[in-house]
Amino acid sequence: MATIRLGDAAPDFTAETSMGALNFYDYLGDGWGILFSHPADFTPVCTTELGTAAKFKDEFAKRNVKMIALSVDGAASHAEWIKDINETQHTTVNFPIIADEDKRVANLYDMIHPNADNNLTVRSVYIVAPDKTVKLILTYPASTGRNFYELLRVVDSLQLTAYHKVATPANWEHGQDVVVSPAIPTNEAKEIFTKGVEEIKPYLRMTPDPTA
Ligand code: BEZ
């Protein structure tokens, strides 16, 4: 298992899931992807996360992001667990959960951190761009459920900065002012960003969100 870093190609795989066997790259097609791991089936925090993820599916779909989860239990176990998630979280899990009993995908993506737990995955998140490169990696411990608003927010930032020469400041959300890329001289920035450029310092130039 090689370490995966930002900019690397996301490892491809074929795996059994709660929605049948699939190939990761084929599943993503030409869009973005979010792959996130769960320590185990029938665990409380994971149950709330998957219910929340299901409720966020439309928001990810609007951004052309396909969701895929992973847990190191089998497909039959996933099917039973999904019934519980749907019942307790008042939703319908509507994306695949990889049945990674042999931990093949978990190992491929370095989702098992032995000093945290030898057998279960941590809460990893990988966001993959349409060119199949890894754009974001997050790692949470089993005891902390993830914030899906933050995952949407970071997708907005990744998609904005993929297509515009900007970066997003702390706590940025879609529609708020963005930072002009440091590589662009201010005179050039003023031609590119027709909504205006405010030079606070020579290295700190702000412009309205070009997509808002
Ligand atoms: C949970 O999902 O609730 C969980 C899983 C493993 C360890 C701790 C919590």
mmCIF file with all atom_site columns, C-alpha atoms and ligand atoms in Angstrom:
data_model
loop_
_atom_site.group_PDB
_atom_site.id
_atom_site.type_symbol
_atom_site.label_atom_id
_atom_site.label_alt_id
_atom_site.label_comp_id
_atom_site.label_asym_id
_atom_site.label_entity_id
_atom_site.label_seq_id
_atom_site.pdbx_PDB_ins_code
_atom_site.Cartn_x
_atom_site.Cartn_y
_atom_site.Cartn_z
_atom_site.occupancy
_atom_site.B_iso_or_equiv
_atom_site.pdbx_formal_charge
_atom_site.auth_seq_id
_atom_site.auth_comp_id
_atom_site.auth_asym_id
_atom_site.auth_atom_id
_atom_site.pdbx_PDB_model_num
ATOM   1   C CA . MET A 1 1   ? 0.000   0.000  0.000   1.00 0.00 ? 1   MET A CA 1
ATOM   2   C CA . ALA A 1 2   ? 1.454   3.305  -1.126  1.00 0.00 ? 2   ALA A CA 1
ATOM   3   C CA . THR A 1 3   ? 0.595   6.538  0.641   1.00 0.00 ? 3   THR A CA 1
ATOM   4   C CA . ILE A 1 4   ? -2.000  8.533  -1.293  1.00 0.00 ? 4   ILE A CA 1
ATOM   5   C CA . ARG A 1 5   ? -1.342  12.234 -1.497  1.00 0.00 ? 5   ARG A CA 1
ATOM   6   C CA . LEU A 1 6   ? -3.204  15.173 -2.979  1.00 0.00 ? 6   LEU A CA 1
ATOM   7   C CA . GLY A 1 7   ? -2.796  15.228 -6.742  1.00 0.00 ? 7   GLY A CA 1
ATOM   8   C CA . ASP A 1 8   ? -2.228  11.463 -6.988  1.00 0.00 ? 8   ASP A CA 1
ATOM   9   C CA . ALA A 1 9   ? -4.479  9.279  -9.122  1.00 0.00 ? 9   ALA A CA 1
ATOM   10  C CA . ALA A 1 10  ? -7.220  7.774  -6.941  1.00 0.00 ? 10  ALA A CA 1
ATOM   11  C CA . PRO A 1 11  ? -6.644  4.004  -6.934  1.00 0.00 ? 11  PRO A CA 1
ATOM   12  C CA . ASP A 1 12  ? -9.297  2.241  -9.017  1.00 0.00 ? 12  ASP A CA 1
ATOM   13  C CA . PHE A 1 13  ? -11.005 -0.912 -7.749  1.00 0.00 ? 13  PHE A CA 1
ATOM   14  C CA . THR A 1 14  ? -13.904 -3.232 -8.392  1.00 0.00 ? 14  THR A CA 1
ATOM   15  C CA . ALA A 1 15  ? -15.866 -4.219 -5.301  1.00 0.00 ? 15  ALA A CA 1
ATOM   16  C CA . GLU A 1 16  ? -19.115 -5.668 -4.014  1.00 0.00 ? 16  GLU A CA 1
ATOM   17  C CA . THR A 1 17  ? -21.428 -3.030 -2.594  1.00 0.00 ? 17  THR A CA 1
ATOM   18  C CA . SER A 1 18  ? -24.901 -2.743 -1.113  1.00 0.00 ? 18  SER A CA 1
ATOM   19  C CA . MET A 1 19  ? -26.067 -2.008 -4.680  1.00 0.00 ? 19  MET A CA 1
ATOM   20  C CA . GLY A 1 20  ? -24.156 -4.833 -6.397  1.00 0.00 ? 20  GLY A CA 1
ATOM   21  C CA . ALA A 1 21  ? -20.633 -5.059 -7.779  1.00 0.00 ? 21  ALA A CA 1
ATOM   22  C CA . LEU A 1 22  ? -19.206 -1.883 -9.250  1.00 0.00 ? 22  LEU A CA 1
ATOM   23  C CA . ASN A 1 23  ? -16.036 -0.444 -10.652 1.00 0.00 ? 23  ASN A CA 1
ATOM   24  C CA . PHE A 1 24  ? -15.074 2.811  -8.942  1.00 0.00 ? 24  PHE A CA 1
ATOM   25  C CA . TYR A 1 25  ? -13.998 4.730  -12.056 1.00 0.00 ? 25  TYR A CA 1
ATOM   26  C CA . ASP A 1 26  ? -17.050 3.530  -14.032 1.00 0.00 ? 26  ASP A CA 1
ATOM   27  C CA . TYR A 1 27  ? -19.303 4.538  -11.151 1.00 0.00 ? 27  TYR A CA 1
ATOM   28  C CA . LEU A 1 28  ? -17.822 8.050  -11.059 1.00 0.00 ? 28  LEU A CA 1
ATOM   29  C CA . GLY A 1 29  ? -17.985 8.467  -14.834 1.00 0.00 ? 29  GLY A CA 1
ATOM   30  C CA . ASP A 1 30  ? -17.024 12.014 -15.821 1.00 0.00 ? 30  ASP A CA 1
ATOM   31  C CA . GLY A 1 31  ? -18.080 13.570 -12.525 1.00 0.00 ? 31  GLY A CA 1
ATOM   32  C CA . TRP A 1 32  ? -16.640 14.162 -9.072  1.00 0.00 ? 32  TRP A CA 1
ATOM   33  C CA . GLY A 1 33  ? -16.671 11.561 -6.318  1.00 0.00 ? 33  GLY A CA 1
ATOM   34  C CA . ILE A 1 34  ? -16.620 11.374 -2.542  1.00 0.00 ? 34  ILE A CA 1
ATOM   35  C CA . LEU A 1 35  ? -15.461 8.129  -0.937  1.00 0.00 ? 35  LEU A CA 1
ATOM   36  C CA . PHE A 1 36  ? -15.856 7.904  2.829   1.00 0.00 ? 36  PHE A CA 1
ATOM   37  C CA . SER A 1 37  ? -15.215 5.059  5.230   1.00 0.00 ? 37  SER A CA 1
ATOM   38  C CA . HIS A 1 38  ? -17.097 3.902  8.326   1.00 0.00 ? 38  HIS A CA 1
ATOM   39  C CA . PRO A 1 39  ? -15.555 1.824  11.107  1.00 0.00 ? 39  PRO A CA 1
ATOM   40  C CA . ALA A 1 40  ? -18.217 -0.879 11.115  1.00 0.00 ? 40  ALA A CA 1
ATOM   41  C CA . ASP A 1 41  ? -21.882 -1.712 10.505  1.00 0.00 ? 41  ASP A CA 1
ATOM   42  C CA . PHE A 1 42  ? -24.419 -1.333 13.333  1.00 0.00 ? 42  PHE A CA 1
ATOM   43  C CA . THR A 1 43  ? -22.432 1.381  15.106  1.00 0.00 ? 43  THR A CA 1
ATOM   44  C CA . PRO A 1 44  ? -24.150 4.513  16.375  1.00 0.00 ? 44  PRO A CA 1
ATOM   45  C CA . VAL A 1 45  ? -22.099 7.370  14.931  1.00 0.00 ? 45  VAL A CA 1
ATOM   46  C CA . CYS A 1 46  ? -21.905 5.676  11.509  1.00 0.00 ? 46  CYS A CA 1
ATOM   47  C CA . THR A 1 47  ? -25.658 5.224  11.544  1.00 0.00 ? 47  THR A CA 1
ATOM   48  C CA . THR A 1 48  ? -26.170 8.970  11.973  1.00 0.00 ? 48  THR A CA 1
ATOM   49  C CA . GLU A 1 49  ? -23.511 9.759  9.353   1.00 0.00 ? 49  GLU A CA 1
ATOM   50  C CA . LEU A 1 50  ? -25.029 7.527  6.686   1.00 0.00 ? 50  LEU A CA 1
ATOM   51  C CA . GLY A 1 51  ? -28.500 8.893  7.382   1.00 0.00 ? 51  GLY A CA 1
ATOM   52  C CA . THR A 1 52  ? -27.135 12.419 7.062   1.00 0.00 ? 52  THR A CA 1
ATOM   53  C CA . ALA A 1 53  ? -25.229 11.520 3.896   1.00 0.00 ? 53  ALA A CA 1
ATOM   54  C CA . ALA A 1 54  ? -28.450 10.185 2.343   1.00 0.00 ? 54  ALA A CA 1
ATOM   55  C CA . LYS A 1 55  ? -30.186 13.495 3.104   1.00 0.00 ? 55  LYS A CA 1
ATOM   56  C CA . PHE A 1 56  ? -27.297 15.375 1.454   1.00 0.00 ? 56  PHE A CA 1
ATOM   57  C CA . LYS A 1 57  ? -27.305 13.264 -1.716  1.00 0.00 ? 57  LYS A CA 1
ATOM   58  C CA . ASP A 1 58  ? -29.267 15.834 -3.747  1.00 0.00 ? 58  ASP A CA 1
ATOM   59  C CA . GLU A 1 59  ? -26.880 18.619 -2.737  1.00 0.00 ? 59  GLU A CA 1
ATOM   60  C CA . PHE A 1 60  ? -23.894 16.537 -3.824  1.00 0.00 ? 60  PHE A CA 1
ATOM   61  C CA . ALA A 1 61  ? -25.710 15.578 -7.049  1.00 0.00 ? 61  ALA A CA 1
ATOM   62  C CA . LYS A 1 62  ? -26.310 19.291 -7.832  1.00 0.00 ? 62  LYS A CA 1
ATOM   63  C CA . ARG A 1 63  ? -22.539 19.630 -7.722  1.00 0.00 ? 63  ARG A CA 1
ATOM   64  C CA . ASN A 1 64  ? -22.062 16.541 -9.931  1.00 0.00 ? 64  ASN A CA 1
ATOM   65  C CA . VAL A 1 65  ? -20.561 14.569 -7.015  1.00 0.00 ? 65  VAL A CA 1
ATOM   66  C CA . LYS A 1 66  ? -21.367 10.865 -6.596  1.00 0.00 ? 66  LYS A CA 1
ATOM   67  C CA . MET A 1 67  ? -21.206 9.430  -3.094  1.00 0.00 ? 67  MET A CA 1
ATOM   68  C CA . ILE A 1 68  ? -19.810 6.032  -2.136  1.00 0.00 ? 68  ILE A CA 1
ATOM   69  C CA . ALA A 1 69  ? -19.293 4.774  1.407   1.00 0.00 ? 69  ALA A CA 1
ATOM   70  C CA . LEU A 1 70  ? -17.235 1.871  2.739   1.00 0.00 ? 70  LEU A CA 1
ATOM   71  C CA . SER A 1 71  ? -17.545 -0.389 5.734   1.00 0.00 ? 71  SER A CA 1
ATOM   72  C CA . VAL A 1 72  ? -15.546 -3.541 6.442   1.00 0.00 ? 72  VAL A CA 1
ATOM   73  C CA . ASP A 1 73  ? -18.607 -5.803 6.700   1.00 0.00 ? 73  ASP A CA 1
ATOM   74  C CA . GLY A 1 74  ? -20.365 -7.863 4.057   1.00 0.00 ? 74  GLY A CA 1
ATOM   75  C CA . ALA A 1 75  ? -23.228 -6.963 1.712   1.00 0.00 ? 75  ALA A CA 1
ATOM   76  C CA . ALA A 1 76  ? -25.812 -8.974 3.700   1.00 0.00 ? 76  ALA A CA 1
ATOM   77  C CA . SER A 1 77  ? -24.847 -7.091 6.851   1.00 0.00 ? 77  SER A CA 1
ATOM   78  C CA . HIS A 1 78  ? -25.029 -3.763 4.984   1.00 0.00 ? 78  HIS A CA 1
ATOM   79  C CA . ALA A 1 79  ? -28.541 -4.636 3.758   1.00 0.00 ? 79  ALA A CA 1
ATOM   80  C CA . GLU A 1 80  ? -29.756 -5.241 7.320   1.00 0.00 ? 80  GLU A CA 1
ATOM   81  C CA . TRP A 1 81  ? -27.997 -2.152 8.645   1.00 0.00 ? 81  TRP A CA 1
ATOM   82  C CA . ILE A 1 82  ? -29.465 0.054  5.874   1.00 0.00 ? 82  ILE A CA 1
ATOM   83  C CA . LYS A 1 83  ? -32.953 -0.936 7.099   1.00 0.00 ? 83  LYS A CA 1
ATOM   84  C CA . ASP A 1 84  ? -32.014 0.368  10.556  1.00 0.00 ? 84  ASP A CA 1
ATOM   85  C CA . ILE A 1 85  ? -30.489 3.553  9.134   1.00 0.00 ? 85  ILE A CA 1
ATOM   86  C CA . ASN A 1 86  ? -33.597 4.261  7.064   1.00 0.00 ? 86  ASN A CA 1
ATOM   87  C CA . GLU A 1 87  ? -35.847 3.618  10.040  1.00 0.00 ? 87  GLU A CA 1
ATOM   88  C CA . THR A 1 88  ? -33.920 5.546  12.687  1.00 0.00 ? 88  THR A CA 1
ATOM   89  C CA . GLN A 1 89  ? -32.690 8.450  10.538  1.00 0.00 ? 89  GLN A CA 1
ATOM   90  C CA . HIS A 1 90  ? -35.956 8.831  8.592   1.00 0.00 ? 90  HIS A CA 1
ATOM   91  C CA . THR A 1 91  ? -34.341 8.615  5.193   1.00 0.00 ? 91  THR A CA 1
ATOM   92  C CA . THR A 1 92  ? -33.456 6.211  2.393   1.00 0.00 ? 92  THR A CA 1
ATOM   93  C CA . VAL A 1 93  ? -29.810 5.307  1.881   1.00 0.00 ? 93  VAL A CA 1
ATOM   94  C CA . ASN A 1 94  ? -29.548 5.802  -1.836  1.00 0.00 ? 94  ASN A CA 1
ATOM   95  C CA . PHE A 1 95  ? -25.877 5.353  -2.686  1.00 0.00 ? 95  PHE A CA 1
ATOM   96  C CA . PRO A 1 96  ? -23.594 2.301  -2.546  1.00 0.00 ? 96  PRO A CA 1
ATOM   97  C CA . ILE A 1 97  ? -21.763 1.135  0.562   1.00 0.00 ? 97  ILE A CA 1
ATOM   98  C CA . ILE A 1 98  ? -18.732 -0.965 -0.303  1.00 0.00 ? 98  ILE A CA 1
ATOM   99  C CA . ALA A 1 99  ? -18.771 -4.385 1.376   1.00 0.00 ? 99  ALA A CA 1
ATOM   100 C CA . ASP A 1 100 ? -15.069 -4.493 2.168   1.00 0.00 ? 100 ASP A CA 1
ATOM   101 C CA . GLU A 1 101 ? -14.908 -7.649 4.272   1.00 0.00 ? 101 GLU A CA 1
ATOM   102 C CA . ASP A 1 102 ? -11.355 -8.463 3.181   1.00 0.00 ? 102 ASP A CA 1
ATOM   103 C CA . LYS A 1 103 ? -10.319 -4.795 3.721   1.00 0.00 ? 103 LYS A CA 1
ATOM   104 C CA . ARG A 1 104 ? -8.882  -4.661 0.205   1.00 0.00 ? 104 ARG A CA 1
ATOM   105 C CA . VAL A 1 105 ? -10.209 -1.169 -0.583  1.00 0.00 ? 105 VAL A CA 1
ATOM   106 C CA . ALA A 1 106 ? -9.579  0.037  2.977   1.00 0.00 ? 106 ALA A CA 1
ATOM   107 C CA . ASN A 1 107 ? -5.937  -0.964 2.630   1.00 0.00 ? 107 ASN A CA 1
ATOM   108 C CA . LEU A 1 108 ? -5.687  0.506  -0.867  1.00 0.00 ? 108 LEU A CA 1
ATOM   109 C CA . TYR A 1 109 ? -6.801  3.861  0.582   1.00 0.00 ? 109 TYR A CA 1
ATOM   110 C CA . ASP A 1 110 ? -4.879  3.559  3.872   1.00 0.00 ? 110 ASP A CA 1
ATOM   111 C CA . MET A 1 111 ? -8.093  3.700  5.890   1.00 0.00 ? 111 MET A CA 1
ATOM   112 C CA . ILE A 1 112 ? -6.857  1.423  8.680   1.00 0.00 ? 112 ILE A CA 1
ATOM   113 C CA . HIS A 1 113 ? -4.609  3.154  11.162  1.00 0.00 ? 113 HIS A CA 1
ATOM   114 C CA . PRO A 1 114 ? -3.321  0.342  13.391  1.00 0.00 ? 114 PRO A CA 1
ATOM   115 C CA . ASN A 1 115 ? -2.385  2.603  16.279  1.00 0.00 ? 115 ASN A CA 1
ATOM   116 C CA . ALA A 1 116 ? -6.012  3.755  16.402  1.00 0.00 ? 116 ALA A CA 1
ATOM   117 C CA . ASP A 1 117 ? -7.613  0.361  15.701  1.00 0.00 ? 117 ASP A CA 1
ATOM   118 C CA . ASN A 1 118 ? -6.185  -2.748 14.066  1.00 0.00 ? 118 ASN A CA 1
ATOM   119 C CA . ASN A 1 119 ? -9.398  -4.006 12.530  1.00 0.00 ? 119 ASN A CA 1
ATOM   120 C CA . LEU A 1 120 ? -11.682 -1.075 11.808  1.00 0.00 ? 120 LEU A CA 1
ATOM   121 C CA . THR A 1 121 ? -11.269 1.815  9.424   1.00 0.00 ? 121 THR A CA 1
ATOM   122 C CA . VAL A 1 122 ? -10.974 5.364  10.642  1.00 0.00 ? 122 VAL A CA 1
ATOM   123 C CA . ARG A 1 123 ? -13.347 7.940  9.136   1.00 0.00 ? 123 ARG A CA 1
ATOM   124 C CA . SER A 1 124 ? -11.516 8.759  5.919   1.00 0.00 ? 124 SER A CA 1
ATOM   125 C CA . VAL A 1 125 ? -12.813 11.076 3.221   1.00 0.00 ? 125 VAL A CA 1
ATOM   126 C CA . TYR A 1 126 ? -11.406 11.243 -0.305  1.00 0.00 ? 126 TYR A CA 1
ATOM   127 C CA . ILE A 1 127 ? -12.743 13.727 -2.845  1.00 0.00 ? 127 ILE A CA 1
ATOM   128 C CA . VAL A 1 128 ? -11.863 12.803 -6.419  1.00 0.00 ? 128 VAL A CA 1
ATOM   129 C CA . ALA A 1 129 ? -12.009 15.175 -9.413  1.00 0.00 ? 129 ALA A CA 1
ATOM   130 C CA . PRO A 1 130 ? -13.303 14.215 -12.867 1.00 0.00 ? 130 PRO A CA 1
ATOM   131 C CA . ASP A 1 131 ? -9.693  13.501 -13.973 1.00 0.00 ? 131 ASP A CA 1
ATOM   132 C CA . LYS A 1 132 ? -9.586  10.926 -11.115 1.00 0.00 ? 132 LYS A CA 1
ATOM   133 C CA . THR A 1 133 ? -6.983  12.804 -9.100  1.00 0.00 ? 133 THR A CA 1
ATOM   134 C CA . VAL A 1 134 ? -7.395  13.118 -5.339  1.00 0.00 ? 134 VAL A CA 1
ATOM   135 C CA . LYS A 1 135 ? -8.299  16.692 -4.385  1.00 0.00 ? 135 LYS A CA 1
ATOM   136 C CA . LEU A 1 136 ? -8.987  16.325 -0.665  1.00 0.00 ? 136 LEU A CA 1
ATOM   137 C CA . ILE A 1 137 ? -8.138  13.875 2.113   1.00 0.00 ? 137 ILE A CA 1
ATOM   138 C CA . LEU A 1 138 ? -9.645  14.093 5.595   1.00 0.00 ? 138 LEU A CA 1
ATOM   139 C CA . THR A 1 139 ? -9.193  11.699 8.496   1.00 0.00 ? 139 THR A CA 1
ATOM   140 C CA . TYR A 1 140 ? -11.417 11.682 11.562  1.00 0.00 ? 140 TYR A CA 1
ATOM   141 C CA . PRO A 1 141 ? -11.287 9.249  14.483  1.00 0.00 ? 141 PRO A CA 1
ATOM   142 C CA . ALA A 1 142 ? -14.114 6.751  14.971  1.00 0.00 ? 142 ALA A CA 1
ATOM   143 C CA . SER A 1 143 ? -15.433 8.792  17.890  1.00 0.00 ? 143 SER A CA 1
ATOM   144 C CA . THR A 1 144 ? -16.136 11.937 15.822  1.00 0.00 ? 144 THR A CA 1
ATOM   145 C CA . GLY A 1 145 ? -18.917 12.067 13.248  1.00 0.00 ? 145 GLY A CA 1
ATOM   146 C CA . ARG A 1 146 ? -18.178 14.161 10.205  1.00 0.00 ? 146 ARG A CA 1
ATOM   147 C CA . ASN A 1 147 ? -19.776 17.492 9.290   1.00 0.00 ? 147 ASN A CA 1
ATOM   148 C CA . PHE A 1 148 ? -21.489 17.075 5.913   1.00 0.00 ? 148 PHE A CA 1
ATOM   149 C CA . TYR A 1 149 ? -22.012 20.825 5.571   1.00 0.00 ? 149 TYR A CA 1
ATOM   150 C CA . GLU A 1 150 ? -18.218 21.121 5.616   1.00 0.00 ? 150 GLU A CA 1
ATOM   151 C CA . LEU A 1 151 ? -17.927 18.453 2.926   1.00 0.00 ? 151 LEU A CA 1
ATOM   152 C CA . LEU A 1 152 ? -20.318 20.397 0.685   1.00 0.00 ? 152 LEU A CA 1
ATOM   153 C CA . ARG A 1 153 ? -18.452 23.609 1.452   1.00 0.00 ? 153 ARG A CA 1
ATOM   154 C CA . VAL A 1 154 ? -15.113 22.102 0.500   1.00 0.00 ? 154 VAL A CA 1
ATOM   155 C CA . VAL A 1 155 ? -16.591 20.704 -2.736  1.00 0.00 ? 155 VAL A CA 1
ATOM   156 C CA . ASP A 1 156 ? -17.728 24.253 -3.567  1.00 0.00 ? 156 ASP A CA 1
ATOM   157 C CA . SER A 1 157 ? -14.200 25.510 -2.936  1.00 0.00 ? 157 SER A CA 1
ATOM   158 C CA . LEU A 1 158 ? -12.549 22.692 -4.912  1.00 0.00 ? 158 LEU A CA 1
ATOM   159 C CA . GLN A 1 159 ? -14.852 23.215 -7.873  1.00 0.00 ? 159 GLN A CA 1
ATOM   160 C CA . LEU A 1 160 ? -14.456 27.002 -7.832  1.00 0.00 ? 160 LEU A CA 1
ATOM   161 C CA . THR A 1 161 ? -10.668 26.893 -7.588  1.00 0.00 ? 161 THR A CA 1
ATOM   162 C CA . ALA A 1 162 ? -10.444 24.192 -10.277 1.00 0.00 ? 162 ALA A CA 1
ATOM   163 C CA . TYR A 1 163 ? -11.921 26.573 -12.847 1.00 0.00 ? 163 TYR A CA 1
ATOM   164 C CA . HIS A 1 164 ? -10.973 30.074 -11.619 1.00 0.00 ? 164 HIS A CA 1
ATOM   165 C CA . LYS A 1 165 ? -7.622  31.560 -10.571 1.00 0.00 ? 165 LYS A CA 1
ATOM   166 C CA . VAL A 1 166 ? -8.766  32.098 -7.004  1.00 0.00 ? 166 VAL A CA 1
ATOM   167 C CA . ALA A 1 167 ? -8.448  30.567 -3.544  1.00 0.00 ? 167 ALA A CA 1
ATOM   168 C CA . THR A 1 168 ? -11.025 30.602 -0.769  1.00 0.00 ? 168 THR A CA 1
ATOM   169 C CA . PRO A 1 169 ? -10.353 32.233 2.610   1.00 0.00 ? 169 PRO A CA 1
ATOM   170 C CA . ALA A 1 170 ? -11.079 30.867 6.078   1.00 0.00 ? 170 ALA A CA 1
ATOM   171 C CA . ASN A 1 171 ? -14.695 29.823 6.645   1.00 0.00 ? 171 ASN A CA 1
ATOM   172 C CA . TRP A 1 172 ? -15.575 30.813 3.062   1.00 0.00 ? 172 TRP A CA 1
ATOM   173 C CA . GLU A 1 173 ? -18.935 29.790 1.717   1.00 0.00 ? 173 GLU A CA 1
ATOM   174 C CA . HIS A 1 174 ? -20.314 29.966 -1.812  1.00 0.00 ? 174 HIS A CA 1
ATOM   175 C CA . GLY A 1 175 ? -21.109 33.573 -2.755  1.00 0.00 ? 175 GLY A CA 1
ATOM   176 C CA . GLN A 1 176 ? -18.611 35.222 -0.424  1.00 0.00 ? 176 GLN A CA 1
ATOM   177 C CA . ASP A 1 177 ? -15.522 37.115 -1.605  1.00 0.00 ? 177 ASP A CA 1
ATOM   178 C CA . VAL A 1 178 ? -12.524 35.031 -2.635  1.00 0.00 ? 178 VAL A CA 1
ATOM   179 C CA . VAL A 1 179 ? -8.772  35.553 -2.702  1.00 0.00 ? 179 VAL A CA 1
ATOM   180 C CA . VAL A 1 180 ? -7.025  36.282 -5.992  1.00 0.00 ? 180 VAL A CA 1
ATOM   181 C CA . SER A 1 181 ? -4.418  33.602 -6.691  1.00 0.00 ? 181 SER A CA 1
ATOM   182 C CA . PRO A 1 182 ? -0.991  34.854 -5.488  1.00 0.00 ? 182 PRO A CA 1
ATOM   183 C CA . ALA A 1 183 ? 0.505   33.982 -8.895  1.00 0.00 ? 183 ALA A CA 1
ATOM   184 C CA . ILE A 1 184 ? -1.493  36.742 -10.648 1.00 0.00 ? 184 ILE A CA 1
ATOM   185 C CA . PRO A 1 185 ? -0.142  40.335 -10.578 1.00 0.00 ? 185 PRO A CA 1
ATOM   186 C CA . THR A 1 186 ? -2.767  42.866 -9.452  1.00 0.00 ? 186 THR A CA 1
ATOM   187 C CA . ASN A 1 187 ? -2.923  44.672 -12.826 1.00 0.00 ? 187 ASN A CA 1
ATOM   188 C CA . GLU A 1 188 ? -3.652  41.356 -14.551 1.00 0.00 ? 188 GLU A CA 1
ATOM   189 C CA . ALA A 1 189 ? -6.160  40.404 -11.835 1.00 0.00 ? 189 ALA A CA 1
ATOM   190 C CA . LYS A 1 190 ? -8.102  43.604 -12.527 1.00 0.00 ? 190 LYS A CA 1
ATOM   191 C CA . GLU A 1 191 ? -8.513  42.549 -16.164 1.00 0.00 ? 191 GLU A CA 1
ATOM   192 C CA . ILE A 1 192 ? -9.542  38.973 -15.285 1.00 0.00 ? 192 ILE A CA 1
ATOM   193 C CA . PHE A 1 193 ? -11.920 39.730 -12.419 1.00 0.00 ? 193 PHE A CA 1
ATOM   194 C CA . THR A 1 194 ? -14.339 42.224 -13.914 1.00 0.00 ? 194 THR A CA 1
ATOM   195 C CA . LYS A 1 195 ? -16.404 42.424 -10.701 1.00 0.00 ? 195 LYS A CA 1
ATOM   196 C CA . GLY A 1 196 ? -13.461 44.278 -9.125  1.00 0.00 ? 196 GLY A CA 1
ATOM   197 C CA . VAL A 1 197 ? -10.318 43.603 -7.118  1.00 0.00 ? 197 VAL A CA 1
ATOM   198 C CA . GLU A 1 198 ? -9.594  45.086 -3.707  1.00 0.00 ? 198 GLU A CA 1
ATOM   199 C CA . GLU A 1 199 ? -5.890  45.203 -2.840  1.00 0.00 ? 199 GLU A CA 1
ATOM   200 C CA . ILE A 1 200 ? -5.684  45.053 0.965   1.00 0.00 ? 200 ILE A CA 1
ATOM   201 C CA . LYS A 1 201 ? -1.968  44.185 0.811   1.00 0.00 ? 201 LYS A CA 1
ATOM   202 C CA . PRO A 1 202 ? 0.069   43.426 -2.326  1.00 0.00 ? 202 PRO A CA 1
ATOM   203 C CA . TYR A 1 203 ? -0.256  39.727 -1.422  1.00 0.00 ? 203 TYR A CA 1
ATOM   204 C CA . LEU A 1 204 ? -3.885  39.891 -0.235  1.00 0.00 ? 204 LEU A CA 1
ATOM   205 C CA . ARG A 1 205 ? -6.312  40.774 -3.015  1.00 0.00 ? 205 ARG A CA 1
ATOM   206 C CA . MET A 1 206 ? -10.020 40.029 -2.749  1.00 0.00 ? 206 MET A CA 1
ATOM   207 C CA . THR A 1 207 ? -12.621 39.724 -5.481  1.00 0.00 ? 207 THR A CA 1
ATOM   208 C CA . PRO A 1 208 ? -16.299 38.756 -5.498  1.00 0.00 ? 208 PRO A CA 1
ATOM   209 C CA . ASP A 1 209 ? -17.039 35.064 -6.065  1.00 0.00 ? 209 ASP A CA 1
ATOM   210 C CA . PRO A 1 210 ? -16.899 34.871 -9.888  1.00 0.00 ? 210 PRO A CA 1
ATOM   211 C CA . THR A 1 211 ? -19.677 32.232 -9.923  1.00 0.00 ? 211 THR A CA 1
ATOM   212 C CA . ALA A 1 212 ? -22.157 34.018 -7.667  1.00 0.00 ? 212 ALA A CA 1
HETATM 213 C C1 . BEZ B 2 .   ? -19.636 4.553  15.808  1.00 0.00 ? 1   BEZ B C1 1
HETATM 214 O O1 . BEZ B 2 .   ? -19.823 4.620  14.603  1.00 0.00 ? 1   BEZ B O1 1
HETATM 215 O O2 . BEZ B 2 .   ? -20.485 4.899  16.600  1.00 0.00 ? 1   BEZ B O2 1
HETATM 216 C C2 . BEZ B 2 .   ? -18.318 4.071  16.343  1.00 0.00 ? 1   BEZ B C2 1
HETATM 217 C C3 . BEZ B 2 .   ? -17.616 3.095  15.671  1.00 0.00 ? 1   BEZ B C3 1
HETATM 218 C C4 . BEZ B 2 .   ? -16.431 2.644  16.196  1.00 0.00 ? 1   BEZ B C4 1
HETATM 219 C C5 . BEZ B 2 .   ? -15.955 3.173  17.392  1.00 0.00 ? 1   BEZ B C5 1
HETATM 220 C C6 . BEZ B 2 .   ? -16.658 4.191  18.027  1.00 0.00 ? 1   BEZ B C6 1
HETATM 221 C C7 . BEZ B 2 .   ? -17.857 4.636  17.511  1.00 0.00 ? 1   BEZ B C7 1
#
